[in-house]
Tab-separated table of C-alpha atoms in Angstrom:
chain	number	residue	atom	x	y	z
A	205	MET	CA	-46.621	136.986	-157.578
A	206	PRO	CA	-44.185	134.253	-157.426
A	207	THR	CA	-39.760	134.379	-157.591
A	208	ARG	CA	-39.571	134.553	-161.314
A	209	VAL	CA	-36.505	134.098	-163.684
A	210	ARG	CA	-36.483	134.577	-167.053
A	211	ILE	CA	-33.859	134.469	-169.989
A	212	ILE	CA	-33.641	137.135	-172.983
A	213	HIS	CA	-31.808	135.828	-175.808
A	214	PHE	CA	-31.432	139.146	-177.301
A	215	ASP	CA	-31.514	139.171	-181.640
A	216	VAL	CA	-27.901	141.275	-182.477
A	217	SER	CA	-27.520	139.535	-185.466
A	218	GLN	CA	-24.767	137.727	-186.177
A	219	GLY	CA	-23.117	137.443	-182.724
A	220	GLU	CA	-24.683	136.379	-179.261
A	221	SER	CA	-26.223	138.796	-176.118
A	222	SER	CA	-28.139	137.251	-173.468
A	223	LEU	CA	-29.849	138.765	-170.054
A	224	ILE	CA	-30.339	136.202	-167.518
A	225	SER	CA	-33.002	137.864	-164.437
A	226	LEU	CA	-33.786	136.480	-161.234
A	227	LEU	CA	-36.839	138.409	-160.605
A	228	PRO	CA	-38.024	137.433	-156.881
A	229	ALA	CA	-41.251	138.146	-155.019
A	230	MET	CA	-40.068	139.832	-152.139
A	231	GLY	CA	-35.938	142.110	-152.374
A	232	ASP	CA	-34.167	142.949	-155.464
A	233	ALA	CA	-34.062	141.746	-158.872
A	234	LYS	CA	-30.238	139.927	-160.015
A	235	HIS	CA	-28.951	140.751	-163.108
A	236	VAL	CA	-26.501	138.865	-165.353
A	237	LEU	CA	-25.281	139.712	-169.207
A	238	ILE	CA	-23.576	137.600	-170.594
A	239	ASP	CA	-22.268	139.465	-173.498
A	240	GLY	CA	-22.771	142.356	-176.016
A	241	GLY	CA	-22.900	141.390	-179.774
A	242	LYS	CA	-20.807	143.342	-182.445
A	243	LEU	CA	-20.246	147.233	-181.151
A	244	SER	CA	-23.483	149.161	-182.609
A	245	ARG	CA	-24.786	146.637	-181.741
A	246	GLY	CA	-23.578	146.583	-178.192
A	247	ARG	CA	-26.327	150.155	-178.365
A	248	TYR	CA	-28.776	148.863	-178.878
A	249	VAL	CA	-28.343	146.081	-176.084
A	250	ARG	CA	-28.026	149.515	-173.535
A	251	LEU	CA	-30.883	150.716	-174.891
A	252	MET	CA	-33.339	147.620	-174.391
A	253	LEU	CA	-31.636	147.199	-170.838
A	254	ASP	CA	-32.786	151.008	-169.905
A	255	LYS	CA	-36.701	150.419	-171.703
A	256	LEU	CA	-36.839	146.762	-169.436
A	257	GLY	CA	-35.970	149.296	-166.826
A	258	VAL	CA	-32.367	147.415	-165.679
A	259	THR	CA	-30.433	150.087	-164.197
A	260	LYS	CA	-27.724	147.753	-162.436
A	261	LEU	CA	-25.720	144.472	-163.631
A	262	ASP	CA	-24.979	142.247	-161.006
A	263	ALA	CA	-22.118	140.971	-163.379
A	264	ILE	CA	-21.119	141.001	-167.112
A	265	VAL	CA	-19.663	137.899	-168.452
A	266	CYS	CA	-17.579	138.318	-171.588
A	267	THR	CA	-16.963	134.686	-173.264
A	268	HIS	CA	-14.317	135.467	-175.073
A	269	PRO	CA	-12.836	138.589	-177.359
A	270	ASP	CA	-14.407	137.742	-180.714
A	271	GLY	CA	-16.251	141.054	-181.758
A	272	ASP	CA	-19.767	139.944	-182.080
A	273	HIS	CA	-19.496	138.506	-178.444
A	274	HIS	CA	-17.531	141.592	-176.337
A	275	GLU	CA	-17.584	144.635	-178.684
A	276	GLY	CA	-20.977	145.306	-177.730
A	277	LEU	CA	-19.973	145.329	-174.419
A	278	THR	CA	-18.112	148.708	-173.753
A	279	PRO	CA	-21.112	150.693	-174.521
A	280	VAL	CA	-22.868	148.739	-171.757
A	281	VAL	CA	-20.357	149.410	-169.629
A	282	GLU	CA	-19.836	152.901	-170.514
A	283	GLU	CA	-23.240	153.888	-170.158
A	284	LEU	CA	-24.871	151.675	-167.614
A	285	ALA	CA	-25.477	153.486	-164.486
A	286	GLU	CA	-23.410	150.108	-162.468
A	287	VAL	CA	-21.715	147.251	-163.446
A	288	THR	CA	-20.605	145.827	-160.746
A	289	LYS	CA	-18.218	142.945	-161.953
A	290	LEU	CA	-17.080	141.870	-165.772
A	291	TYR	CA	-15.741	138.618	-165.898
A	292	ALA	CA	-13.472	137.250	-168.861
A	293	PRO	CA	-10.915	134.871	-169.619
A	294	ARG	CA	-7.551	135.302	-168.612
A	295	ASP	CA	-5.556	132.913	-171.261
A	296	VAL	CA	-6.294	134.301	-175.030
A	297	SER	CA	-4.245	134.688	-177.682
A	298	ASP	CA	-6.326	138.201	-178.944
A	299	PHE	CA	-6.043	140.098	-175.419
A	300	HIS	CA	-5.887	143.396	-177.391
A	301	LYS	CA	-9.410	143.174	-178.569
A	302	TYR	CA	-9.846	143.760	-175.119
A	303	THR	CA	-8.421	147.344	-174.906
A	304	LYS	CA	-11.476	149.581	-175.189
A	305	LEU	CA	-13.214	147.805	-172.788
A	306	LYS	CA	-10.626	147.683	-169.656
A	307	LYS	CA	-10.812	151.349	-170.513
A	308	ALA	CA	-14.295	151.151	-169.908
A	309	CYS	CA	-14.015	149.469	-167.224
A	310	GLU	CA	-11.332	151.271	-165.501
A	311	ASP	CA	-13.550	154.677	-165.935
A	312	ALA	CA	-16.739	153.468	-164.812
A	313	GLY	CA	-14.803	151.497	-161.904
A	314	THR	CA	-16.098	147.901	-162.966
A	315	THR	CA	-13.429	145.155	-161.529
A	316	TRP	CA	-12.425	143.580	-164.120
A	317	VAL	CA	-12.039	139.704	-162.633
A	318	ASP	CA	-10.379	137.015	-164.522
A	319	ALA	CA	-12.934	134.212	-164.888
A	320	ARG	CA	-12.739	131.163	-162.233
A	321	VAL	CA	-14.611	127.428	-162.668
A	322	ASN	CA	-17.092	127.077	-159.639
A	323	THR	CA	-17.516	131.391	-159.642
A	324	LYS	CA	-21.252	132.252	-158.471
A	325	LEU	CA	-22.735	134.768	-160.439
A	326	ILE	CA	-26.479	134.251	-158.870
A	327	ASP	CA	-26.734	132.752	-155.698
A	328	SER	CA	-30.369	133.746	-154.314
A	329	ALA	CA	-33.792	132.743	-154.117
A	330	GLY	CA	-32.771	129.196	-154.756
A	331	CYS	CA	-31.602	130.104	-158.642
A	332	LEU	CA	-27.896	129.529	-158.765
A	333	LEU	CA	-25.980	130.522	-162.298
A	334	LYS	CA	-22.141	129.739	-162.054
A	335	ILE	CA	-19.388	129.629	-164.691
A	336	VAL	CA	-18.768	125.688	-165.201
A	337	HIS	CA	-15.941	125.969	-168.002
A	338	VAL	CA	-13.289	128.438	-168.395
A	339	GLY	CA	-10.304	127.487	-170.815
A	340	ARG	CA	-7.009	128.284	-173.379
A	341	GLY	CA	-7.216	129.855	-176.291
A	342	THR	CA	-4.925	128.920	-178.988
A	343	VAL	CA	-2.717	131.419	-181.506
A	344	SER	CA	-5.069	130.999	-184.090
A	345	ASP	CA	-8.451	130.305	-182.470
A	346	ASP	CA	-9.822	131.600	-178.891
A	347	ASN	CA	-13.208	128.987	-178.525
A	348	PRO	CA	-11.905	127.171	-176.967
A	349	ALA	CA	-11.069	129.707	-173.577
A	350	SER	CA	-15.299	130.206	-174.100
A	351	ILE	CA	-16.986	130.624	-170.538
A	352	GLY	CA	-19.353	128.499	-169.653
A	353	CYS	CA	-22.819	129.023	-167.467
A	354	THR	CA	-25.401	126.653	-165.816
A	355	LEU	CA	-28.365	128.040	-163.802
A	356	LYS	CA	-30.249	126.162	-161.866
A	357	PHE	CA	-33.588	127.276	-160.576
A	358	HIS	CA	-35.637	124.538	-158.318
A	359	ASP	CA	-35.953	121.449	-161.112
A	360	PHE	CA	-35.102	123.778	-164.385
A	361	THR	CA	-31.337	123.683	-165.755
A	362	TYR	CA	-29.962	126.023	-168.581
A	363	PHE	CA	-26.530	125.843	-170.182
A	364	THR	CA	-24.572	127.981	-172.385
A	365	ALA	CA	-21.129	128.522	-173.401
A	366	GLY	CA	-20.499	131.199	-176.476
A	367	ASP	CA	-18.601	129.019	-179.455
A	368	LEU	CA	-17.337	126.572	-177.116
A	369	PRO	CA	-16.032	123.831	-179.630
A	370	LEU	CA	-18.210	120.357	-179.357
A	371	GLU	CA	-14.798	118.373	-177.475
A	372	ASP	CA	-15.004	121.130	-174.462
A	373	GLU	CA	-18.316	120.739	-174.254
A	374	GLU	CA	-18.892	116.771	-174.369
A	375	GLY	CA	-16.211	116.929	-171.383
A	376	LEU	CA	-18.112	119.144	-169.065
A	377	GLY	CA	-20.410	115.579	-168.154
A	378	LEU	CA	-23.405	118.010	-167.307
A	379	GLY	CA	-25.985	115.753	-167.432
A	380	HIS	CA	-29.283	116.802	-167.972
A	381	MET	CA	-30.272	120.864	-168.928
A	382	CYS	CA	-33.985	121.543	-169.928
A	383	ALA	CA	-32.421	124.018	-171.961
A	384	PHE	CA	-29.556	125.145	-174.180
A	385	LYS	CA	-27.941	127.563	-176.579
A	386	CYS	CA	-26.127	126.234	-178.707
A	387	GLY	CA	-22.747	127.041	-179.305
A	388	HIS	CA	-20.960	128.775	-181.757
A	389	HIS	CA	-24.466	130.325	-183.524
A	390	GLY	CA	-25.560	127.067	-184.468
A	391	ALA	CA	-21.647	126.251	-186.775
A	392	GLU	CA	-20.298	122.656	-186.878
A	393	THR	CA	-18.311	122.991	-184.495
A	394	SER	CA	-20.637	122.511	-181.104
A	395	THR	CA	-23.134	121.259	-180.572
A	396	SER	CA	-22.494	117.578	-181.125
A	397	ARG	CA	-24.683	114.824	-181.040
A	398	ASP	CA	-23.376	113.064	-178.370
A	399	PHE	CA	-23.608	115.800	-176.440
A	400	VAL	CA	-26.913	116.802	-176.529
A	401	ASP	CA	-27.873	113.174	-176.399
A	402	ALA	CA	-25.774	113.558	-173.052
A	403	ILE	CA	-28.283	116.424	-171.983
A	404	THR	CA	-31.291	115.321	-173.633
A	405	PRO	CA	-32.828	118.994	-173.862
A	406	THR	CA	-35.999	119.869	-174.832
A	407	ALA	CA	-35.449	123.145	-176.040
A	408	ALA	CA	-32.491	124.643	-177.833
A	409	PHE	CA	-31.929	128.497	-178.770
A	410	ILE	CA	-29.398	129.861	-181.350
A	411	SER	CA	-28.326	133.405	-181.939
A	412	ALA	CA	-27.234	133.827	-185.768
A	413	GLY	CA	-27.316	136.444	-188.310
A	414	HIS	CA	-26.392	137.136	-192.051
A	415	HIS	CA	-23.307	136.513	-192.563
A	416	ASN	CA	-20.688	134.864	-194.861
A	417	HIS	CA	-20.216	131.740	-192.874
A	418	ASP	CA	-24.076	130.617	-193.274
A	419	HIS	CA	-25.173	129.845	-189.493
A	420	PRO	CA	-27.164	128.197	-188.491
A	421	ARG	CA	-25.934	125.288	-190.307
A	422	GLN	CA	-27.794	122.192	-191.466
A	423	SER	CA	-25.784	119.631	-190.057
A	424	VAL	CA	-26.809	121.408	-186.243
A	425	LEU	CA	-30.885	121.606	-187.047
A	426	ASP	CA	-30.848	117.969	-188.495
A	427	ILE	CA	-29.174	116.596	-185.039
A	428	LEU	CA	-32.594	118.809	-182.587
A	429	CYS	CA	-34.323	117.560	-185.291
A	430	ALA	CA	-33.765	114.073	-184.531
A	431	THR	CA	-32.778	114.163	-180.371
A	432	ASP	CA	-36.740	112.940	-178.886
A	433	SER	CA	-36.411	114.700	-176.264
A	434	LEU	CA	-36.137	117.904	-177.947
A	435	GLN	CA	-39.594	119.413	-178.460
A	436	ARG	CA	-38.750	122.500	-180.143
A	437	PHE	CA	-35.173	124.241	-181.036
A	438	TYR	CA	-35.394	128.923	-181.616
A	439	THR	CA	-33.297	131.171	-183.971
A	440	THR	CA	-33.516	135.363	-183.352
A	441	ASN	CA	-32.573	134.853	-186.756
A	442	CYS	CA	-31.793	131.852	-189.773
A	443	GLU	CA	-31.126	133.653	-193.578
A	444	PRO	CA	-29.739	130.435	-194.965
A	445	ASN	CA	-32.256	127.495	-196.263
A	446	ARG	CA	-32.475	125.519	-194.068
A	447	THR	CA	-34.751	122.863	-193.272
A	448	GLY	CA	-36.864	121.436	-190.092
A	449	PHE	CA	-38.468	124.853	-189.361
A	450	VAL	CA	-42.317	124.647	-188.404
A	451	ASN	CA	-43.084	126.728	-191.151
A	452	ARG	CA	-41.099	125.675	-193.918
A	453	GLY	CA	-41.124	122.514	-196.064
A	454	THR	CA	-42.968	119.403	-195.024
A	455	GLY	CA	-41.751	116.338	-193.123
A	456	ALA	CA	-42.366	114.574	-189.881
A	457	GLN	CA	-39.425	116.131	-187.757
A	458	ARG	CA	-40.440	119.960	-187.968
A	459	LYS	CA	-39.409	121.633	-184.621
A	460	GLY	CA	-38.011	125.054	-185.648
A	461	PHE	CA	-38.790	128.625	-185.267
A	462	ALA	CA	-36.880	131.850	-186.891
A	463	ALA	CA	-38.186	134.194	-184.681
A	464	SER	CA	-37.169	137.754	-186.933
A	465	ALA	CA	-39.328	139.033	-189.253
A	466	ARG	CA	-36.910	141.399	-190.684
A	467	LEU	CA	-39.018	143.362	-193.645
A	468	GLN	CA	-41.885	143.475	-191.340
A	469	GLY	CA	-40.197	145.097	-188.734
A	470	VAL	CA	-39.794	142.525	-185.960
A	471	MET	CA	-36.092	141.425	-183.893
A	472	GLY	CA	-36.315	137.898	-183.519
A	473	HIS	CA	-35.832	138.206	-179.154
A	474	LEU	CA	-36.324	134.924	-177.268
A	475	VAL	CA	-37.247	134.842	-173.636
A	476	VAL	CA	-37.720	131.704	-171.749
A	477	TYR	CA	-40.165	132.404	-168.414
A	478	THR	CA	-39.853	129.764	-165.476
A	479	ASP	CA	-40.911	130.545	-161.898
A	480	ASP	CA	-40.527	128.638	-158.139
A	481	THR	CA	-43.997	126.786	-159.347
A	482	LEU	CA	-43.076	126.059	-162.771
A	483	ALA	CA	-40.203	125.051	-162.271
A	484	LYS	CA	-40.747	122.176	-159.673
A	485	HIS	CA	-43.233	120.301	-162.436
A	486	HIS	CA	-39.813	117.959	-164.091
A	487	ASP	CA	-42.269	114.734	-164.265
A	488	GLY	CA	-43.776	115.172	-167.304
A	489	ALA	CA	-47.117	115.869	-164.736
A	490	GLY	CA	-46.432	120.442	-166.059
A	491	ILE	CA	-45.587	123.345	-167.799
A	492	THR	CA	-41.962	123.233	-166.878
A	493	PHE	CA	-40.809	126.171	-168.280
A	494	ARG	CA	-42.428	128.557	-171.706
A	495	VAL	CA	-40.469	129.910	-174.279
A	496	ALA	CA	-41.830	133.445	-176.663
A	497	HIS	CA	-40.939	134.686	-179.455
A	498	PRO	CA	-42.430	137.487	-181.701
A	499	GLN	CA	-45.482	135.923	-183.718
A	500	ASP	CA	-47.374	136.911	-186.065
A	501	ALA	CA	-51.518	137.584	-184.683
A	502	GLY	CA	-52.377	137.608	-188.524
A	503	LEU	CA	-53.233	139.746	-191.501
A	504	GLY	CA	-53.780	143.467	-190.239
A	505	GLY	CA	-53.286	141.904	-186.718
A	506	GLY	CA	-49.702	143.625	-185.847
A	507	PHE	CA	-47.302	141.375	-183.948
A	508	GLN	CA	-47.424	139.826	-180.524
A	509	TRP	CA	-45.595	137.347	-178.599
A	510	LYS	CA	-46.346	133.752	-179.011
A	511	TRP	CA	-45.933	131.790	-175.779
A	512	TYR	CA	-45.270	127.567	-176.038
A	513	ALA	CA	-45.045	125.237	-173.546
A	514	HIS	CA	-42.335	122.754	-172.822
A	515	MET	CA	-42.164	119.887	-170.121
A	516	CYS	CA	-39.371	117.845	-169.113
A	517	LEU	CA	-39.392	113.743	-169.398
A	518	LYS	CA	-42.504	113.571	-171.725
A	519	ASN	CA	-41.810	112.581	-174.805
A	520	ASP	CA	-45.045	111.912	-176.263
A	521	HIS	CA	-46.876	114.922	-176.286
A	522	VAL	CA	-45.696	118.539	-177.168
A	523	PRO	CA	-49.205	121.320	-176.764
A	524	GLU	CA	-48.367	123.406	-180.153
A	525	SER	CA	-48.779	126.790	-178.431
A	526	ALA	CA	-49.547	128.028	-174.486
A	527	LEU	CA	-50.751	131.317	-173.687
A	528	PRO	CA	-50.298	133.142	-170.336
A	529	PRO	CA	-51.947	132.230	-167.435
A	530	VAL	CA	-55.215	134.772	-166.384
A	531	ASN	CA	-52.077	136.864	-164.729
A	532	ALA	CA	-49.612	136.905	-167.236
A	533	PRO	CA	-45.878	135.494	-165.907
A	534	LEU	CA	-43.897	138.802	-167.539
A	535	THR	CA	-45.993	141.916	-167.325
A	536	ALA	CA	-45.279	144.161	-171.079
A	537	ASN	CA	-42.349	146.141	-169.427
A	538	GLU	CA	-40.442	142.662	-168.724
A	539	LEU	CA	-40.635	141.851	-172.150
A	540	PRO	CA	-38.177	143.058	-174.918
A	541	GLU	CA	-38.950	145.969	-177.829
A	542	PHE	CA	-39.313	143.402	-181.301
A	543	ARG	CA	-41.368	146.389	-183.094
A	544	LEU	CA	-38.054	147.913	-185.452
A	545	GLU	CA	-39.743	151.388	-184.983
A	546	ALA	CA	-39.552	151.857	-181.802
A	547	LEU	CA	-35.959	151.594	-181.705
A	548	SER	CA	-35.020	154.379	-183.932
A	549	THR	CA	-35.746	158.107	-184.465
A	550	THR	CA	-35.122	157.982	-188.018
A	551	ILE	CA	-38.005	155.078	-188.258
A	552	GLN	CA	-39.896	156.749	-186.294
A	553	THR	CA	-40.063	160.067	-188.279
A	554	GLN	CA	-40.398	158.378	-191.567
A	555	GLN	CA	-43.545	156.708	-190.082
A	556	LEU	CA	-45.411	159.927	-188.808
A	557	THR	CA	-44.322	161.122	-192.230
A	558	THR	CA	-45.247	158.577	-194.929
A	559	PRO	CA	-49.086	157.594	-194.279
A	560	THR	CA	-48.395	154.428	-196.619
A	561	TYR	CA	-45.005	153.470	-194.291
A	562	SER	CA	-44.039	149.623	-194.533
A	563	PHE	CA	-40.443	148.293	-193.763
A	564	ALA	CA	-40.120	147.728	-197.692
A	565	ASP	CA	-40.283	151.827	-197.603
A	566	LEU	CA	-37.540	152.280	-194.906
A	567	LEU	CA	-35.727	150.267	-197.252
A	568	ALA	CA	-35.509	152.272	-200.168
A	569	ALA	CA	-34.837	154.692	-198.098
A	570	SER	CA	-31.437	153.638	-197.101
A	571	GLN	CA	-30.110	154.539	-200.332
A	572	VAL	CA	-30.624	158.251	-199.055
A	573	ASP	CA	-27.179	159.649	-198.505
A	574	THR	CA	-27.421	160.736	-194.454
A	575	PHE	CA	-28.229	156.754	-193.915
A	576	LYS	CA	-24.840	155.473	-195.559
A	577	ARG	CA	-23.187	157.525	-191.689
A	578	PRO	CA	-21.844	154.873	-189.332
A	579	SER	CA	-23.351	156.644	-187.161
A	580	SER	CA	-27.017	157.322	-188.221
A	581	PRO	CA	-29.656	155.723	-185.459
A	582	ILE	CA	-30.774	152.226	-188.372
A	583	ARG	CA	-27.596	151.674	-188.717
A	584	GLU	CA	-26.870	151.615	-184.668
A	585	TYR	CA	-30.125	150.110	-183.522
A	586	MET	CA	-31.532	148.177	-186.258
A	587	GLY	CA	-28.826	147.689	-188.694
A	588	ASP	CA	-29.900	144.207	-189.948
A	589	PRO	CA	-28.817	142.222	-191.761
A	590	ASP	CA	-25.717	142.689	-191.257
A	591	ASN	CA	-24.521	144.382	-194.278
A	592	PHE	CA	-27.857	145.545	-195.897
A	593	LEU	CA	-25.792	149.190	-196.339
A	594	LYS	CA	-23.413	147.257	-197.961
A	595	ASP	CA	-22.899	145.816	-201.200
A	596	SER	CA	-22.097	141.917	-200.866
A	597	SER	CA	-21.858	141.170	-204.778
A	598	ALA	CA	-18.842	140.409	-205.998
A	599	LYS	CA	-19.424	142.360	-208.469
A	600	LYS	CA	-19.704	145.746	-206.388
A	601	ARG	CA	-16.918	144.380	-203.830
A	602	LYS	CA	-13.961	144.321	-207.140
A	603	GLY	CA	-15.708	146.596	-209.115
A	604	SER	CA	-16.282	150.552	-208.929
A	605	GLY	CA	-19.254	150.360	-206.676
A	606	ALA	CA	-21.374	152.425	-209.712
A	607	SER	CA	-25.334	151.545	-209.531
A	608	SER	CA	-26.440	149.804	-212.574
A	609	GLY	CA	-28.859	150.918	-214.545
A	610	SER	CA	-28.326	154.594	-217.247
A	611	GLN	CA	-28.766	156.820	-213.242
A	612	PRO	CA	-26.232	159.754	-213.173
A	613	LYS	CA	-23.694	158.490	-210.203
A	614	LYS	CA	-23.579	160.144	-206.806
A	615	LYS	CA	-21.145	161.665	-205.518
A	616	ALA	CA	-21.481	158.981	-202.379
A	617	ARG	CA	-19.531	156.649	-199.765
A	618	VAL	CA	-20.019	153.243	-200.264
A	619	TYR	CA	-18.039	150.103	-199.165
A	620	VAL	CA	-15.716	149.087	-201.882
A	621	HIS	CA	-13.296	146.271	-200.557
A	622	GLN	CA	-9.792	145.601	-202.362
A	623	ASP	CA	-8.857	142.376	-203.733
A	624	ASP	CA	-7.457	139.693	-202.399
A	625	VAL	CA	-3.899	141.017	-203.657
A	626	GLN	CA	-4.415	144.168	-202.652
A	627	ARG	CA	-5.665	143.630	-199.479
A	628	MET	CA	-2.506	140.988	-198.402
A	629	SER	CA	0.444	143.472	-200.348
A	630	ARG	CA	-0.288	146.978	-198.242
A	631	CYS	CA	-0.674	147.465	-194.509
A	632	VAL	CA	-4.391	148.616	-194.337
A	633	TRP	CA	-3.357	150.932	-191.834
A	634	CYS	CA	0.318	152.926	-192.862
A	635	GLY	CA	0.058	151.793	-196.685
A	636	ASP	CA	3.813	150.087	-195.987
A	637	ASP	CA	4.105	147.363	-198.825
A	638	SER	CA	7.024	145.862	-197.045
A	639	MET	CA	5.743	142.217	-195.968
A	640	GLY	CA	9.170	140.133	-196.150
A	641	SER	CA	9.314	136.446	-196.046
A	642	LYS	CA	8.108	136.108	-192.196
A	643	ALA	CA	3.608	135.495	-191.983
A	644	PRO	CA	2.020	138.372	-192.214
A	645	TYR	CA	0.184	140.055	-189.582
A	646	LEU	CA	-3.661	139.767	-190.254
A	647	SER	CA	-7.009	142.141	-188.575
A	648	LYS	CA	-9.955	141.628	-189.899
A	649	CYS	CA	-12.546	143.434	-190.846
A	650	GLU	CA	-16.716	143.727	-190.705
A	651	CYS	CA	-17.507	141.741	-193.992
A	652	ASN	CA	-14.787	139.477	-192.082
A	653	LEU	CA	-12.339	139.405	-195.124
A	654	ASP	CA	-8.265	139.596	-193.742
A	655	TRP	CA	-6.308	142.341	-194.141
A	656	TYR	CA	-2.930	143.202	-193.667
A	657	VAL	CA	-0.959	144.645	-191.493
A	658	CYS	CA	2.583	145.626	-191.023
A	659	ARG	CA	4.772	145.066	-187.341
A	660	ASP	CA	5.587	148.783	-186.687
A	661	CYS	CA	1.363	148.699	-186.734
A	662	LYS	CA	0.841	145.759	-184.922
A	663	HIS	CA	2.334	146.979	-182.186
A	664	GLU	CA	0.002	149.921	-181.725
A	665	ARG	CA	-2.933	147.355	-181.201
A	666	LYS	CA	-5.617	148.303	-183.444
A	667	GLU	CA	-9.076	147.095	-183.482
A	668	THR	CA	-10.938	145.264	-186.019
A	669	VAL	CA	-10.884	147.026	-189.220
A	670	ASP	CA	-13.752	149.248	-189.323
A	671	CYS	CA	-15.220	149.737	-193.069
A	672	ASP	CA	-16.573	152.304	-193.228
A	673	LEU	CA	-12.440	153.127	-193.019
A	674	LEU	CA	-12.063	150.887	-196.477
A	675	SER	CA	-15.084	152.907	-198.267
A	676	VAL	CA	-14.232	155.707	-201.273
A	677	ALA	CA	-15.954	158.050	-202.966
A	678	VAL	CA	-17.410	157.171	-206.951
């Protein structure tokens, strides 16, 4: 059995969470978790760690305080058997967002560490994972504080850096990276053409989901498609209508794969694999690493992992696909679950009691009141797209939330947000309406809307506004 390196980009909808593992031929495995997605997705990441047999994390990296990166780390720290250290940037403007996470670390005996450049997270068996960037946040933006990490395993190299802006990416002077995760979910604020040209990657990964910002941006996908060295790019999800994907539209520069298949109930996890033999094939003569994502095996055949080969420094030939060798590089229990049914007792019950079960049936059943509770398994472990339990139409957000047609009204809790004037005129926590002449303190809800917070409530260090707090009875 060779010494292996595995990188899993978990599908956490809009957010990021990645598990980097060194799986040595002899000795203990090393695991580092980078970010955890939103709070509900963190519970799902915790479940995946359990299914993967990961009971100890040698380190957690919290890249920066954005909710879709740090919130999900709290249930991981609270419930996992052992988390040695948690690294986070010190100089951020929204440090109060860390309150719950710091409390979880104190209770669990996890050491909170102010991240520093050149800190080694894994240094064993020829594998070096280290921090290469820790920045400073600004009054309005903590993305520049994002922790950046590089992984080197023999000749295989990889880069990831949260929501780090393109100016900081370009300033790192990284040199060649075999693979990298695009910053900021594929937003145009990261992954510039100059940066991609400088690192000459053969694979890129984007973690994104349903969100008002419509990640990834087409301009970023155009850059990836036009990069000669890049053989494939992979997204955990891609809701917007974007070009450049192999199964969408036409064109000579189609290199993208959107891994998730929501209506079929498939999570879009992305897995990178290499070992101490493959990682030395850096001259274009052989496969350097492989990438796996869920793939439809055909009508009635269910879903399976589809593997693609990547070879560095050889741009004139890309194999369409590469199945795992006879001795699979990763066994079934070393790959994350990608069927949604396996993640929720609610879905399992639905499957057992409905002979003609389909995911469409589940979506129809989501109108039942029990699915609207924040603690419902479908919301905590699946919950995708991000707001499918909420009405995203402008009409219902501003109206009464009543359903169309002649159906009688039901007594149910639905998500109805106030209009802009109401949101910015009264404190969301205490109702105070004496805003005054100074700029208000703002808090965001799960739908990324700004809410006015008075000076008194500001000092209570509230987290992001829970949309359930804003729901009303109709």
